[in-house]
Amino acid sequence: MSEPDELSQRDDTAFYDHPTGGWGSVRGMASILADQKPTAGALRTLARQNKPGGHMCTSCAWTKPAQPHLFEFCENGAKATIWDLTRDRCGPELFAARTVAELRGWSDHELEEAGRLTHPLRYDPDTDRYVETTWDEAFAGIGAGLKALDPKSTVFYMSGKGSLETAYLFALFARLYGHNNLPDSSNMCHETTSVGLKKVTGSSVGTCILSDFDHCDLLLFFGQNTGTNSPRFLHTLQACKERGCKIVTFNPIRERGLVEFANPQSPVQMTTGPTTTISDLYLQVRPGGDIAALAGIIKRVLELEAQRGGVLDRGFIDEHTHGFDALATRLGDVSWEEIERETGLRRAELEVVADLYARSRNVIGIYGMGLTQHVHGSLNIAMLVNLLMLRGNIGREGTGISPVRGHSNVQGQRTVGISEKPELVPLDRLAELFGFEPPREQGRTTVEVVDGVLDGSVRGFVSLGGNFARAIPDNARAEEAWRGLDLTVQIATKLNRSHLLPGKAAWLLPCLVRAEEDRQATGPQAVTIEDSLSHIHGSLGKRKPASPHLRSEVAIVAGTAKATLPPNPKVKWDDWTGDFGLIRDLIEATYPEEFGDFNGRLFTPGGFYRGNAARDRRWKTESGKAEFTAPEVLSALGKEPEGEELTLVTLRSNDQFNTTIYGFSDRLRGLSGPRDVVLINPEEMARRGLSEGQIVTVECAVADGTDRVVRGLKVVPYDLPDACVAAYYPEANPLIPVGYHDLLSKTPAFKGVPVRLRAEAQS
Ligand SMILES: Nc1nc2c(c(=O)[nH]1)N[C@H]1C(S)=C(S)[C@@H](COP(=O)(O)OP(=O)(O)OC[C@H]3O[C@@H](n4cnc5c(=O)[nH]c(N)nc54)[C@H](O)[C@@H]3O)O[C@H]1N2
Ligand SMILES: Nc1nc2c(c(=O)[nH]1)N[C@H]1C(S)=C(S)[C@@H](COP(=O)(O)OP(=O)(O)OC[C@H]3O[C@@H](n4cnc5c(=O)[nH]c(N)nc54)[C@H](O)[C@@H]3O)O[C@H]1N2
Ligand SMILES: [Mo]
């Protein structure tokens, strides 16, 4: 099999040729320490991160093992905590000195760098300023605002960091008030999983648990950037490699973390090496080319079966699945020319993967945004499931499908009721527990919220964390429209652009972070989160809050709900705020199968598993079987680039967490400096007469009557496949049409938008 260094690697482009982790990650941490000046206490807090009895990191959703490392955090987890525990404060004085219009001129980095929000604030439209208010005034004002609106015209958005306790109350509040408009950041992220994976396996989350990684022989990695986005997962991958497990990666970019890793917590690797080679084979698939790549691999596996038999797991296919013949027939019609064209890969490369797959007993498929954020994202996932099912690689130890979730509790929020899809929520149970008739109609997804803000049908927006107005597709087009809303409420830790687009009445409410102590009537409170492998962990913050005026998210949701809703003897906002154990009892009563003895299992080392039917080979699909899918198309793109067009991929740097921009170093890609760049390979540059450092305008090539442009991007040569370009998120979001999304789940197609580049006149 090919070694990574045999595969094409350009030497004429920026490329970070040091292993992920290693001294670079130590330097990455050092620079944020210097910037944020954390106290000694903040550093002690880091040592408790992700340990039973400590707090759970608010960065990624990767699982927290039962036997944690001495420091169970990574460069980016440390950055997230230190960013939260900064000494800088963004208090009323800052707002007194500046109008909201002035603050809109600040960059994402500057806004958050101002520090932690300290006081509840009300927007004063006469002076265009945020002014200090009291919690009582805020709750009364918001309650009055919500009562004056039709509940169905309001939206309660939740980003993925809030606890299970907060999420449960927020969703209950929405339904008692009268709507299911409960999108969360998952709508821009793994909704493709929630809908697409559920369609074929009956389960909306991955089937793997951590111990599966002790028994797998082959990992197939699609479009997930582990080194940056879930670095602690590298420890697991390193252990897999040391056991002799093979790893094959499909990614248009040679992401360092998937190439090589030096464990920053291993003194031997840090001083003398050797580093661990992560990917045995790294295939730089074209963006949107994964359906075709998987079609090629499956085609070859079927050929091997025809040649020598014994390759397919016939028992599994017969007993557990539906649709195999249709898939085989369809792929019989697909030509290798077509596959090579769509993937940009060679037939021989895909055949190597198929041969390896056919030889491996236990295979795990892993994926991230490279599969989910496409117009045919659900089909991407269905194709990966197709491949895994051929050899019964689901629901058996050491096998499975493992989407790597984003925000630390984004999966859990969905588990406990944050969903615009009422069929996913036990509404009858809620009706019984709280004596009311929950709304039954479909709520709005994120893209439907953007549509509603644009057409004026959304009138009120309550945001529990996140930076919605900045993270969405078509963000520039929606900016003006936010100002027309009747009511906006933002519950946040740090200032961001969404807060600077206030509605006619607007409130900005500061909350605790997870590492801070949450003291209520019965004493300090723990909260819980669910990780990417469906394990539930308790989290106890111990740091002194950044300001005495902060409240916890639970208290803010409860306070707002109490001021909005009529009294109901079964709904006890004050008691619940006083003792979060009571909220966990409600979660257990609502979801008894998953959350039995919830309070008793709160601090189980490694978390407790909430179970997964597909893992047990129980398929909660329409047919009662796992579904093979015959692909109707071979490209995941909604529109193939034509003529001069290129496919735009939007990227996260190693120095950001979504719209939180820590700094300007994309160390693992060998890039640093301003983020206004467009990456393109040198041959494409030459074909288009572009030169390094030239300034271009990027235009969206989806023809829907709206012009979308981003100006002033600098051309940077980079190792990418032909016919595509890459730019950073959120700077590139104005280019992504809100209507351009996964067909089934409506997840925006952030990884495959057709664009054109235009040289700007030199000044
Ligand atoms: N430090 C840090 N950690 C984070 C985040 C962060 O911003 N910073 N964000 C969090 C969140 S909310 C999420 S959802 C996750 C996101 O984590 P990921 O799922 O890793 O998401 P991205 O970084 O957007 O892109 C993933 C990869 O997909 C590749 N890719 C793009 N298009 C294609 C394609 O068509 N096919 C294939 N095979 N690959 C493709 C890109 O090159 C990139 O390496 O990370 C979470 N963790
Ligand atoms: N082009 C493009 N767009 C994308 C993506 C992409 O890959 N490409 N990815 C999408 C994805 S995967 C996601 S998940 C979304 C992210 O969308 P969001 O989740 O809405 O955005 P974040 O940037 O994570 O939100 C950051 C803000 O959250 C607040 N915050 C931080 N911690 C806390 C806390 O503990 N409590 C509260 N209440 N607030 C807190 C802070 O004020 C901070 O400014 O963006 C999506 N947009
Ligand atoms: Mo995400």
CSV table of N, CA, C and O and ligand atoms in Angstrom, one decimal, residues 185-186 188-190 369 373 405-407 410 652 658, ligand 3:
chain,number,residue,atom,x,y,z
A,185,SER,N,-27.3,25.2,16.6
A,185,SER,CA,-26.2,25.3,15.7
A,185,SER,C,-26.1,24.0,14.9
A,185,SER,O,-25.5,24.1,13.8
A,186,SER,N,-26.6,23.0,15.4
A,186,SER,CA,-26.6,21.7,14.7
A,186,SER,C,-27.3,21.8,13.3
A,186,SER,O,-26.9,21.1,12.3
A,188,MET,N,-26.6,23.9,11.2
A,188,MET,CA,-25.6,24.4,10.3
A,188,MET,C,-24.5,23.4,10.2
A,188,MET,O,-23.4,23.7,9.7
A,189,CYS,N,-24.7,22.2,10.7
A,189,CYS,CA,-23.5,21.4,11.1
A,189,CYS,C,-23.8,20.0,10.9
A,189,CYS,O,-23.6,19.5,9.8
A,190,HIS,N,-24.3,19.3,11.9
A,190,HIS,CA,-24.6,17.8,11.8
A,190,HIS,C,-26.0,17.5,11.7
A,190,HIS,O,-26.4,16.4,11.9
A,369,MET,N,-17.6,17.9,8.7
A,369,MET,CA,-18.3,18.9,7.8
A,369,MET,C,-18.0,18.7,6.3
A,369,MET,O,-18.8,19.2,5.5
A,373,GLN,N,-21.8,19.3,5.0
A,373,GLN,CA,-22.2,20.7,4.5
A,373,GLN,C,-22.1,20.7,2.9
A,373,GLN,O,-21.4,21.4,2.3
A,405,ARG,N,-18.9,15.3,16.2
A,405,ARG,CA,-19.8,16.5,16.5
A,405,ARG,C,-19.0,17.8,16.8
A,405,ARG,O,-17.8,17.6,17.1
A,406,GLY,N,-19.6,18.9,16.7
A,406,GLY,CA,-18.9,20.2,16.9
A,406,GLY,C,-18.8,20.7,18.3
A,406,GLY,O,-18.0,20.4,19.1
A,407,HIS,N,-19.8,21.5,18.6
A,407,HIS,CA,-19.9,22.1,20.0
A,407,HIS,C,-20.0,21.0,21.0
A,407,HIS,O,-20.6,19.9,20.8
A,410,VAL,N,-23.7,19.9,21.6
A,410,VAL,CA,-24.6,20.1,20.6
A,410,VAL,C,-25.5,18.8,20.4
A,410,VAL,O,-26.7,18.9,20.1
A,652,ARG,N,-12.2,26.5,8.7
A,652,ARG,CA,-11.8,27.0,10.0
A,652,ARG,C,-10.3,27.0,10.1
A,652,ARG,O,-9.7,26.1,9.7
A,658,ASN,N,-15.2,28.6,15.6
A,658,ASN,CA,-16.3,29.1,14.9
A,658,ASN,C,-16.1,30.6,14.7
A,658,ASN,O,-15.1,31.0,14.2
B,3,MO,MO,-20.8,22.9,14.3
